[in-house]
Amino acid sequence: MSGTRDRMIESAVTLLMERGAAGVSIDAVLARSGAPRGSVYHHFPGGRDEILLTAGRAAAAQVGKRIAAATDPRAALDRLFTFWTRLLAANDHRVVCPVVAMAVNPRADFPEAEDLVRETFAEWRRGIAAALGGDDDLASFILAALEGAIILSRAERSPRPLLVARDRVLALLPA
């Protein structure tokens, strides 16, 4: 990948986290990345929708790698909750999970985004379940607790929901 393309993707992920899918416009990505306008059509011939899908996939892959690398579920989940606690604090609690951002207010004419969200959450759930010895129900609960805590932490401008959710989730796991 080129540096310009990477900057554009990173900018789109950040915009997703800060403003939601509606806030990922070509102009906003260009302004944030510093890329020239012609870069859009060179790297993303599908325009805004292609940028949005690429950003969603990149964000999903980052979290997916963290989950897949888990050898100790307790430590991995603690790191995941801590990652979000720190990321929110570093951004004045003004970000959310980019995949959640894509899930909210989906466009009817953009089913690929809905597919990406559904597939991403299923992949993350399967990864967590695998780390937990196959407990899909617990994995679903943990994923819901994490994503809900991220949203509550943003809304409350406080790490407390993430810290509480982390402690409760870890208490459910065997020592």
Short mmCIF file of N, CA and C in Angstrom, two decimals:
data_model
loop_
_atom_site.label_atom_id
_atom_site.label_comp_id
_atom_site.label_asym_id
_atom_site.label_seq_id
_atom_site.Cartn_x
_atom_site.Cartn_y
_atom_site.Cartn_z
N MET A 1 0.84 -1.19 0.00
CA MET A 1 0.00 0.00 0.00
C MET A 1 0.88 1.25 0.00
N SER A 2 0.35 2.29 -0.56
CA SER A 2 1.09 3.55 -0.60
C SER A 2 0.88 4.32 0.70
N GLY A 3 1.79 5.24 0.97
CA GLY A 3 1.65 6.07 2.15
C GLY A 3 0.40 6.92 2.10
N THR A 4 0.09 7.45 0.92
CA THR A 4 -1.11 8.27 0.78
C THR A 4 -2.36 7.45 1.05
N ARG A 5 -2.43 6.27 0.48
CA ARG A 5 -3.59 5.40 0.68
C ARG A 5 -3.74 5.06 2.17
N ASP A 6 -2.62 4.71 2.80
CA ASP A 6 -2.65 4.38 4.22
C ASP A 6 -3.14 5.56 5.06
N ARG A 7 -2.65 6.76 4.75
CA ARG A 7 -3.09 7.96 5.49
C ARG A 7 -4.59 8.19 5.29
N MET A 8 -5.06 7.95 4.09
CA MET A 8 -6.48 8.15 3.82
C MET A 8 -7.33 7.14 4.61
N ILE A 9 -6.87 5.89 4.65
CA ILE A 9 -7.60 4.86 5.41
C ILE A 9 -7.59 5.20 6.89
N GLU A 10 -6.42 5.55 7.41
CA GLU A 10 -6.32 5.91 8.82
C GLU A 10 -7.21 7.10 9.15
N SER A 11 -7.23 8.08 8.25
CA SER A 11 -8.09 9.25 8.45
C SER A 11 -9.56 8.85 8.45
N ALA A 12 -9.94 7.96 7.54
CA ALA A 12 -11.33 7.51 7.47
C ALA A 12 -11.72 6.75 8.73
N VAL A 13 -10.82 5.92 9.26
CA VAL A 13 -11.10 5.19 10.51
C VAL A 13 -11.31 6.19 11.64
N THR A 14 -10.44 7.17 11.73
CA THR A 14 -10.56 8.18 12.79
C THR A 14 -11.87 8.94 12.66
N LEU A 15 -12.22 9.32 11.44
CA LEU A 15 -13.48 10.02 11.22
C LEU A 15 -14.68 9.15 11.61
N LEU A 16 -14.62 7.86 11.27
CA LEU A 16 -15.68 6.93 11.68
C LEU A 16 -15.84 6.94 13.19
N MET A 17 -14.72 6.86 13.90
CA MET A 17 -14.75 6.80 15.35
C MET A 17 -15.27 8.10 15.96
N GLU A 18 -14.94 9.22 15.34
CA GLU A 18 -15.33 10.51 15.88
C GLU A 18 -16.72 10.97 15.45
N ARG A 19 -17.05 10.74 14.18
CA ARG A 19 -18.26 11.33 13.60
C ARG A 19 -19.29 10.34 13.09
N GLY A 20 -18.94 9.06 13.09
CA GLY A 20 -19.85 8.07 12.52
C GLY A 20 -19.70 7.99 11.01
N ALA A 21 -20.43 7.08 10.41
CA ALA A 21 -20.31 6.86 8.97
C ALA A 21 -20.68 8.10 8.16
N ALA A 22 -21.66 8.84 8.63
CA ALA A 22 -22.09 10.04 7.90
C ALA A 22 -20.98 11.08 7.85
N GLY A 23 -20.06 11.05 8.80
CA GLY A 23 -18.97 12.02 8.85
C GLY A 23 -17.78 11.66 8.00
N VAL A 24 -17.84 10.51 7.33
CA VAL A 24 -16.75 10.10 6.46
C VAL A 24 -17.09 10.54 5.04
N SER A 25 -16.71 11.76 4.74
CA SER A 25 -16.91 12.29 3.39
C SER A 25 -15.55 12.35 2.70
N ILE A 26 -15.57 12.45 1.40
CA ILE A 26 -14.31 12.56 0.66
C ILE A 26 -13.56 13.80 1.12
N ASP A 27 -14.26 14.93 1.24
CA ASP A 27 -13.61 16.16 1.66
C ASP A 27 -12.99 16.03 3.05
N ALA A 28 -13.70 15.38 3.98
CA ALA A 28 -13.17 15.22 5.34
C ALA A 28 -11.94 14.32 5.34
N VAL A 29 -11.97 13.24 4.56
CA VAL A 29 -10.82 12.33 4.48
C VAL A 29 -9.62 13.06 3.88
N LEU A 30 -9.85 13.83 2.83
CA LEU A 30 -8.76 14.58 2.20
C LEU A 30 -8.19 15.61 3.17
N ALA A 31 -9.06 16.33 3.86
CA ALA A 31 -8.59 17.35 4.81
C ALA A 31 -7.78 16.71 5.94
N ARG A 32 -8.26 15.61 6.46
CA ARG A 32 -7.57 14.96 7.59
C ARG A 32 -6.25 14.32 7.15
N SER A 33 -6.23 13.72 5.96
CA SER A 33 -5.04 12.99 5.51
C SER A 33 -4.02 13.88 4.80
N GLY A 34 -4.47 15.02 4.31
CA GLY A 34 -3.58 15.88 3.55
C GLY A 34 -3.34 15.37 2.14
N ALA A 35 -4.13 14.42 1.70
CA ALA A 35 -3.95 13.83 0.36
C ALA A 35 -4.57 14.74 -0.71
N PRO A 36 -3.99 14.73 -1.90
CA PRO A 36 -4.60 15.51 -2.99
C PRO A 36 -5.87 14.84 -3.48
N ARG A 37 -6.78 15.64 -4.01
CA ARG A 37 -8.09 15.15 -4.46
C ARG A 37 -7.97 13.98 -5.44
N GLY A 38 -7.01 14.04 -6.34
CA GLY A 38 -6.85 12.96 -7.33
C GLY A 38 -6.56 11.61 -6.70
N SER A 39 -6.10 11.61 -5.45
CA SER A 39 -5.79 10.35 -4.75
C SER A 39 -7.04 9.51 -4.54
N VAL A 40 -8.16 10.17 -4.35
CA VAL A 40 -9.40 9.44 -4.11
C VAL A 40 -9.69 8.52 -5.29
N TYR A 41 -9.63 9.07 -6.47
CA TYR A 41 -10.01 8.30 -7.66
C TYR A 41 -8.93 7.30 -8.05
N HIS A 42 -7.70 7.58 -7.65
CA HIS A 42 -6.61 6.64 -7.91
C HIS A 42 -6.69 5.44 -6.96
N HIS A 43 -6.83 5.71 -5.67
CA HIS A 43 -6.81 4.64 -4.66
C HIS A 43 -8.19 4.06 -4.36
N PHE A 44 -9.23 4.85 -4.57
CA PHE A 44 -10.59 4.42 -4.23
C PHE A 44 -11.54 4.79 -5.37
N PRO A 45 -11.47 4.06 -6.47
CA PRO A 45 -12.32 4.42 -7.62
C PRO A 45 -13.81 4.34 -7.31
N GLY A 46 -14.17 3.61 -6.27
CA GLY A 46 -15.57 3.53 -5.85
C GLY A 46 -16.01 4.70 -4.99
N GLY A 47 -15.11 5.67 -4.78
CA GLY A 47 -15.45 6.88 -4.04
C GLY A 47 -15.67 6.66 -2.56
N ARG A 48 -16.59 7.42 -2.02
CA ARG A 48 -16.85 7.44 -0.58
C ARG A 48 -17.20 6.05 -0.04
N ASP A 49 -18.04 5.32 -0.75
CA ASP A 49 -18.43 4.00 -0.26
C ASP A 49 -17.22 3.07 -0.15
N GLU A 50 -16.33 3.14 -1.13
CA GLU A 50 -15.14 2.29 -1.09
C GLU A 50 -14.22 2.70 0.06
N ILE A 51 -14.08 3.99 0.29
CA ILE A 51 -13.27 4.47 1.42
C ILE A 51 -13.87 3.96 2.73
N LEU A 52 -15.18 4.07 2.86
CA LEU A 52 -15.86 3.65 4.09
C LEU A 52 -15.69 2.15 4.33
N LEU A 53 -15.87 1.34 3.31
CA LEU A 53 -15.70 -0.11 3.46
C LEU A 53 -14.25 -0.47 3.78
N THR A 54 -13.33 0.18 3.12
CA THR A 54 -11.92 -0.10 3.36
C THR A 54 -11.54 0.27 4.79
N ALA A 55 -12.01 1.41 5.25
CA ALA A 55 -11.75 1.83 6.63
C ALA A 55 -12.37 0.85 7.62
N GLY A 56 -13.60 0.45 7.37
CA GLY A 56 -14.27 -0.52 8.25
C GLY A 56 -13.52 -1.83 8.30
N ARG A 57 -13.06 -2.30 7.15
CA ARG A 57 -12.30 -3.57 7.11
C ARG A 57 -10.97 -3.44 7.85
N ALA A 58 -10.30 -2.30 7.67
CA ALA A 58 -9.01 -2.09 8.34
C ALA A 58 -9.19 -2.07 9.86
N ALA A 59 -10.20 -1.36 10.33
CA ALA A 59 -10.46 -1.31 11.77
C ALA A 59 -10.84 -2.68 12.30
N ALA A 60 -11.68 -3.38 11.57
CA ALA A 60 -12.11 -4.72 11.98
C ALA A 60 -10.92 -5.67 12.07
N ALA A 61 -10.01 -5.56 11.11
CA ALA A 61 -8.83 -6.44 11.09
C ALA A 61 -7.92 -6.17 12.28
N GLN A 62 -7.77 -4.91 12.67
CA GLN A 62 -6.92 -4.60 13.82
C GLN A 62 -7.43 -5.27 15.08
N VAL A 63 -8.72 -5.15 15.33
CA VAL A 63 -9.29 -5.78 16.53
C VAL A 63 -9.27 -7.30 16.37
N GLY A 64 -9.61 -7.78 15.18
CA GLY A 64 -9.60 -9.22 14.93
C GLY A 64 -8.24 -9.84 15.21
N LYS A 65 -7.16 -9.14 14.86
CA LYS A 65 -5.81 -9.65 15.13
C LYS A 65 -5.55 -9.73 16.62
N ARG A 66 -6.02 -8.73 17.35
CA ARG A 66 -5.85 -8.75 18.81
C ARG A 66 -6.57 -9.95 19.42
N ILE A 67 -7.77 -10.21 18.93
CA ILE A 67 -8.56 -11.33 19.46
C ILE A 67 -7.92 -12.66 19.06
N ALA A 68 -7.53 -12.79 17.81
CA ALA A 68 -6.96 -14.05 17.32
C ALA A 68 -5.64 -14.39 17.99
N ALA A 69 -4.90 -13.39 18.42
CA ALA A 69 -3.60 -13.63 19.05
C ALA A 69 -3.72 -14.04 20.52
N ALA A 70 -4.93 -14.09 21.03
CA ALA A 70 -5.13 -14.38 22.45
C ALA A 70 -4.75 -15.82 22.78
N THR A 71 -3.83 -15.95 23.69
CA THR A 71 -3.50 -17.28 24.21
C THR A 71 -4.05 -17.44 25.63
N ASP A 72 -4.13 -16.33 26.33
CA ASP A 72 -4.70 -16.30 27.68
C ASP A 72 -5.93 -15.39 27.62
N PRO A 73 -7.15 -15.96 27.65
CA PRO A 73 -8.35 -15.15 27.48
C PRO A 73 -8.47 -14.00 28.49
N ARG A 74 -8.12 -14.25 29.73
CA ARG A 74 -8.22 -13.19 30.75
C ARG A 74 -7.31 -12.03 30.40
N ALA A 75 -6.07 -12.33 30.08
CA ALA A 75 -5.11 -11.27 29.75
C ALA A 75 -5.53 -10.55 28.47
N ALA A 76 -6.00 -11.30 27.49
CA ALA A 76 -6.39 -10.70 26.22
C ALA A 76 -7.59 -9.77 26.40
N LEU A 77 -8.57 -10.21 27.15
CA LEU A 77 -9.75 -9.37 27.38
C LEU A 77 -9.39 -8.15 28.22
N ASP A 78 -8.54 -8.34 29.21
CA ASP A 78 -8.08 -7.21 30.00
C ASP A 78 -7.38 -6.19 29.09
N ARG A 79 -6.52 -6.66 28.18
CA ARG A 79 -5.84 -5.76 27.25
C ARG A 79 -6.82 -5.05 26.33
N LEU A 80 -7.85 -5.76 25.88
CA LEU A 80 -8.83 -5.16 24.98
C LEU A 80 -9.62 -4.05 25.68
N PHE A 81 -10.07 -4.30 26.90
CA PHE A 81 -10.78 -3.27 27.66
C PHE A 81 -9.84 -2.10 27.99
N THR A 82 -8.59 -2.41 28.33
CA THR A 82 -7.62 -1.37 28.64
C THR A 82 -7.31 -0.53 27.41
N PHE A 83 -7.18 -1.18 26.27
CA PHE A 83 -6.95 -0.46 25.01
C PHE A 83 -8.04 0.59 24.79
N TRP A 84 -9.30 0.18 24.94
CA TRP A 84 -10.41 1.12 24.72
C TRP A 84 -10.46 2.19 25.79
N THR A 85 -10.15 1.84 27.03
CA THR A 85 -10.13 2.83 28.10
C THR A 85 -9.11 3.92 27.78
N ARG A 86 -7.93 3.50 27.34
CA ARG A 86 -6.87 4.46 27.02
C ARG A 86 -7.20 5.27 25.77
N LEU A 87 -7.75 4.61 24.76
CA LEU A 87 -8.08 5.30 23.51
C LEU A 87 -9.14 6.37 23.76
N LEU A 88 -10.15 6.03 24.54
CA LEU A 88 -11.17 7.02 24.87
C LEU A 88 -10.59 8.18 25.67
N ALA A 89 -9.75 7.87 26.65
CA ALA A 89 -9.15 8.94 27.46
C ALA A 89 -8.28 9.85 26.59
N ALA A 90 -7.53 9.26 25.67
CA ALA A 90 -6.65 10.04 24.80
C ALA A 90 -7.43 10.92 23.83
N ASN A 91 -8.70 10.60 23.62
CA ASN A 91 -9.54 11.35 22.68
C ASN A 91 -10.69 12.05 23.38
N ASP A 92 -10.49 12.39 24.65
CA ASP A 92 -11.51 13.10 25.43
C ASP A 92 -12.87 12.40 25.39
N HIS A 93 -12.84 11.09 25.34
CA HIS A 93 -14.06 10.26 25.31
C HIS A 93 -14.99 10.65 24.16
N ARG A 94 -14.42 10.97 23.01
CA ARG A 94 -15.22 11.40 21.86
C ARG A 94 -15.13 10.44 20.68
N VAL A 95 -14.77 9.18 20.95
CA VAL A 95 -14.70 8.19 19.89
C VAL A 95 -15.53 6.97 20.26
N VAL A 96 -15.89 6.20 19.27
CA VAL A 96 -16.55 4.90 19.47
C VAL A 96 -15.88 3.88 18.56
N CYS A 97 -16.24 2.65 18.73
CA CYS A 97 -15.75 1.59 17.86
C CYS A 97 -16.19 1.91 16.43
N PRO A 98 -15.28 1.90 15.47
CA PRO A 98 -15.66 2.23 14.10
C PRO A 98 -16.66 1.26 13.49
N VAL A 99 -16.68 0.04 13.95
CA VAL A 99 -17.65 -0.93 13.43
C VAL A 99 -19.04 -0.60 13.96
N VAL A 100 -19.13 -0.20 15.21
CA VAL A 100 -20.41 0.26 15.76
C VAL A 100 -20.87 1.50 15.01
N ALA A 101 -19.92 2.39 14.72
CA ALA A 101 -20.27 3.61 13.98
C ALA A 101 -20.90 3.27 12.62
N MET A 102 -20.43 2.20 12.00
CA MET A 102 -21.01 1.79 10.71
C MET A 102 -22.38 1.14 10.91
N ALA A 103 -22.60 0.57 12.08
CA ALA A 103 -23.86 -0.13 12.34
C ALA A 103 -25.02 0.82 12.59
N VAL A 104 -24.70 2.00 13.09
CA VAL A 104 -25.73 2.97 13.45
C VAL A 104 -26.17 3.73 12.20
N ASN A 105 -27.48 3.85 12.03
CA ASN A 105 -28.06 4.56 10.88
C ASN A 105 -27.54 4.07 9.53
N PRO A 106 -27.67 2.78 9.26
CA PRO A 106 -27.17 2.26 7.97
C PRO A 106 -28.01 2.80 6.81
N ARG A 107 -27.35 2.95 5.67
CA ARG A 107 -28.05 3.39 4.46
C ARG A 107 -28.67 2.18 3.79
N ALA A 108 -29.91 2.30 3.37
CA ALA A 108 -30.60 1.20 2.70
C ALA A 108 -29.94 0.85 1.37
N ASP A 109 -29.29 1.82 0.74
CA ASP A 109 -28.67 1.58 -0.57
C ASP A 109 -27.22 1.12 -0.45
N PHE A 110 -26.79 0.74 0.76
CA PHE A 110 -25.40 0.36 0.99
C PHE A 110 -25.34 -0.91 1.84
N PRO A 111 -25.90 -2.02 1.30
CA PRO A 111 -25.95 -3.25 2.09
C PRO A 111 -24.57 -3.83 2.39
N GLU A 112 -23.57 -3.45 1.61
CA GLU A 112 -22.21 -3.96 1.87
C GLU A 112 -21.71 -3.53 3.24
N ALA A 113 -22.11 -2.35 3.67
CA ALA A 113 -21.70 -1.88 4.99
C ALA A 113 -22.37 -2.72 6.09
N GLU A 114 -23.65 -3.01 5.91
CA GLU A 114 -24.34 -3.86 6.88
C GLU A 114 -23.73 -5.25 6.92
N ASP A 115 -23.36 -5.77 5.75
CA ASP A 115 -22.71 -7.09 5.69
C ASP A 115 -21.38 -7.06 6.43
N LEU A 116 -20.62 -6.00 6.23
CA LEU A 116 -19.33 -5.88 6.90
C LEU A 116 -19.51 -5.86 8.42
N VAL A 117 -20.46 -5.12 8.90
CA VAL A 117 -20.72 -5.05 10.35
C VAL A 117 -21.11 -6.43 10.88
N ARG A 118 -22.04 -7.07 10.23
CA ARG A 118 -22.52 -8.39 10.67
C ARG A 118 -21.37 -9.41 10.66
N GLU A 119 -20.60 -9.43 9.58
CA GLU A 119 -19.48 -10.38 9.47
C GLU A 119 -18.39 -10.09 10.50
N THR A 120 -18.13 -8.81 10.74
CA THR A 120 -17.09 -8.44 11.71
C THR A 120 -17.47 -8.88 13.11
N PHE A 121 -18.69 -8.58 13.53
CA PHE A 121 -19.10 -8.99 14.88
C PHE A 121 -19.12 -10.52 15.01
N ALA A 122 -19.51 -11.21 13.96
CA ALA A 122 -19.50 -12.67 14.00
C ALA A 122 -18.07 -13.20 14.12
N GLU A 123 -17.15 -12.59 13.39
CA GLU A 123 -15.74 -13.02 13.45
C GLU A 123 -15.17 -12.75 14.84
N TRP A 124 -15.43 -11.56 15.38
CA TRP A 124 -14.93 -11.25 16.71
C TRP A 124 -15.52 -12.19 17.75
N ARG A 125 -16.82 -12.47 17.64
CA ARG A 125 -17.48 -13.39 18.59
C ARG A 125 -16.85 -14.78 18.49
N ARG A 126 -16.63 -15.26 17.27
CA ARG A 126 -16.01 -16.58 17.10
C ARG A 126 -14.60 -16.60 17.70
N GLY A 127 -13.85 -15.53 17.51
CA GLY A 127 -12.50 -15.47 18.07
C GLY A 127 -12.50 -15.49 19.59
N ILE A 128 -13.41 -14.73 20.17
CA ILE A 128 -13.52 -14.73 21.63
C ILE A 128 -13.97 -16.10 22.12
N ALA A 129 -14.95 -16.68 21.43
CA ALA A 129 -15.44 -18.01 21.82
C ALA A 129 -14.32 -19.04 21.74
N ALA A 130 -13.51 -18.97 20.70
CA ALA A 130 -12.40 -19.92 20.57
C ALA A 130 -11.44 -19.78 21.74
N ALA A 131 -11.16 -18.55 22.14
CA ALA A 131 -10.26 -18.33 23.27
C ALA A 131 -10.87 -18.83 24.58
N LEU A 132 -12.21 -18.90 24.62
CA LEU A 132 -12.91 -19.35 25.82
C LEU A 132 -13.27 -20.83 25.76
N GLY A 133 -12.71 -21.55 24.84
CA GLY A 133 -12.99 -22.97 24.73
C GLY A 133 -14.30 -23.28 24.04
N GLY A 134 -14.80 -22.33 23.24
CA GLY A 134 -16.01 -22.59 22.44
C GLY A 134 -17.31 -22.05 23.02
N ASP A 135 -17.25 -21.28 24.08
CA ASP A 135 -18.47 -20.76 24.71
C ASP A 135 -18.99 -19.55 23.94
N ASP A 136 -19.85 -19.81 22.94
CA ASP A 136 -20.35 -18.75 22.07
C ASP A 136 -21.26 -17.78 22.81
N ASP A 137 -22.06 -18.28 23.74
CA ASP A 137 -22.95 -17.40 24.50
C ASP A 137 -22.16 -16.41 25.35
N LEU A 138 -21.13 -16.90 26.02
CA LEU A 138 -20.30 -16.01 26.83
C LEU A 138 -19.56 -15.02 25.93
N ALA A 139 -19.11 -15.48 24.79
CA ALA A 139 -18.43 -14.59 23.85
C ALA A 139 -19.37 -13.48 23.38
N SER A 140 -20.60 -13.82 23.10
CA SER A 140 -21.60 -12.81 22.69
C SER A 140 -21.82 -11.80 23.80
N PHE A 141 -21.92 -12.29 25.03
CA PHE A 141 -22.11 -11.40 26.17
C PHE A 141 -20.91 -10.46 26.34
N ILE A 142 -19.71 -11.01 26.23
CA ILE A 142 -18.50 -10.20 26.40
C ILE A 142 -18.41 -9.12 25.32
N LEU A 143 -18.69 -9.50 24.09
CA LEU A 143 -18.65 -8.52 23.00
C LEU A 143 -19.69 -7.43 23.22
N ALA A 144 -20.89 -7.81 23.64
CA ALA A 144 -21.93 -6.83 23.92
C ALA A 144 -21.53 -5.93 25.09
N ALA A 145 -20.93 -6.51 26.12
CA ALA A 145 -20.48 -5.73 27.28
C ALA A 145 -19.41 -4.73 26.87
N LEU A 146 -18.46 -5.17 26.06
CA LEU A 146 -17.39 -4.29 25.62
C LEU A 146 -17.93 -3.14 24.78
N GLU A 147 -18.71 -3.47 23.76
CA GLU A 147 -19.22 -2.42 22.86
C GLU A 147 -20.17 -1.47 23.59
N GLY A 148 -21.00 -2.02 24.45
CA GLY A 148 -21.89 -1.17 25.23
C GLY A 148 -21.13 -0.26 26.18
N ALA A 149 -20.09 -0.79 26.79
CA ALA A 149 -19.27 0.01 27.71
C ALA A 149 -18.53 1.13 26.97
N ILE A 150 -18.11 0.86 25.75
CA ILE A 150 -17.45 1.90 24.95
C ILE A 150 -18.44 3.05 24.72
N ILE A 151 -19.65 2.70 24.34
CA ILE A 151 -20.67 3.72 24.08
C ILE A 151 -21.02 4.49 25.36
N LEU A 152 -21.21 3.78 26.46
CA LEU A 152 -21.52 4.45 27.73
C LEU A 152 -20.37 5.33 28.20
N SER A 153 -19.14 4.86 28.02
CA SER A 153 -17.98 5.67 28.42
C SER A 153 -17.92 6.96 27.61
N ARG A 154 -18.25 6.85 26.33
CA ARG A 154 -18.29 8.07 25.52
C ARG A 154 -19.40 9.00 26.01
N ALA A 155 -20.58 8.44 26.21
CA ALA A 155 -21.72 9.26 26.63
C ALA A 155 -21.48 9.93 27.97
N GLU A 156 -20.87 9.20 28.89
CA GLU A 156 -20.63 9.73 30.24
C GLU A 156 -19.32 10.51 30.34
N ARG A 157 -18.51 10.45 29.27
CA ARG A 157 -17.18 11.07 29.28
C ARG A 157 -16.39 10.58 30.50
N SER A 158 -16.43 9.26 30.67
CA SER A 158 -15.82 8.65 31.84
C SER A 158 -15.35 7.23 31.51
N PRO A 159 -14.24 6.79 32.10
CA PRO A 159 -13.80 5.42 31.89
C PRO A 159 -14.59 4.41 32.72
N ARG A 160 -15.40 4.89 33.64
CA ARG A 160 -16.07 4.01 34.59
C ARG A 160 -16.84 2.86 33.93
N PRO A 161 -17.67 3.08 32.92
CA PRO A 161 -18.39 1.94 32.33
C PRO A 161 -17.45 0.85 31.79
N LEU A 162 -16.35 1.25 31.19
CA LEU A 162 -15.39 0.26 30.68
C LEU A 162 -14.70 -0.48 31.82
N LEU A 163 -14.36 0.23 32.87
CA LEU A 163 -13.70 -0.40 34.01
C LEU A 163 -14.64 -1.38 34.71
N VAL A 164 -15.89 -0.99 34.88
CA VAL A 164 -16.87 -1.86 35.52
C VAL A 164 -17.12 -3.09 34.64
N ALA A 165 -17.31 -2.88 33.35
CA ALA A 165 -17.55 -4.00 32.44
C ALA A 165 -16.36 -4.95 32.42
N ARG A 166 -15.15 -4.40 32.38
CA ARG A 166 -13.96 -5.25 32.40
C ARG A 166 -13.92 -6.10 33.66
N ASP A 167 -14.14 -5.48 34.81
CA ASP A 167 -14.09 -6.22 36.07
C ASP A 167 -15.15 -7.31 36.12
N ARG A 168 -16.36 -7.01 35.66
CA ARG A 168 -17.45 -8.00 35.68
C ARG A 168 -17.19 -9.13 34.70
N VAL A 169 -16.67 -8.79 33.53
CA VAL A 169 -16.36 -9.84 32.54
C VAL A 169 -15.26 -10.74 33.06
N LEU A 170 -14.20 -10.15 33.59
CA LEU A 170 -13.10 -10.97 34.10
C LEU A 170 -13.53 -11.83 35.26
N ALA A 171 -14.48 -11.36 36.05
CA ALA A 171 -14.98 -12.16 37.17
C ALA A 171 -15.73 -13.40 36.70
N LEU A 172 -16.24 -13.39 35.47
CA LEU A 172 -16.96 -14.54 34.93
C LEU A 172 -16.03 -15.65 34.44
N LEU A 173 -14.78 -15.29 34.21
CA LEU A 173 -13.83 -16.25 33.64
C LEU A 173 -13.10 -17.03 34.72
N PRO A 174 -12.75 -18.27 34.44
CA PRO A 174 -11.98 -19.02 35.42
C PRO A 174 -10.61 -18.39 35.62
N ALA A 175 -10.11 -18.48 36.81
CA ALA A 175 -8.80 -17.87 37.15
C ALA A 175 -7.68 -18.57 36.43
#
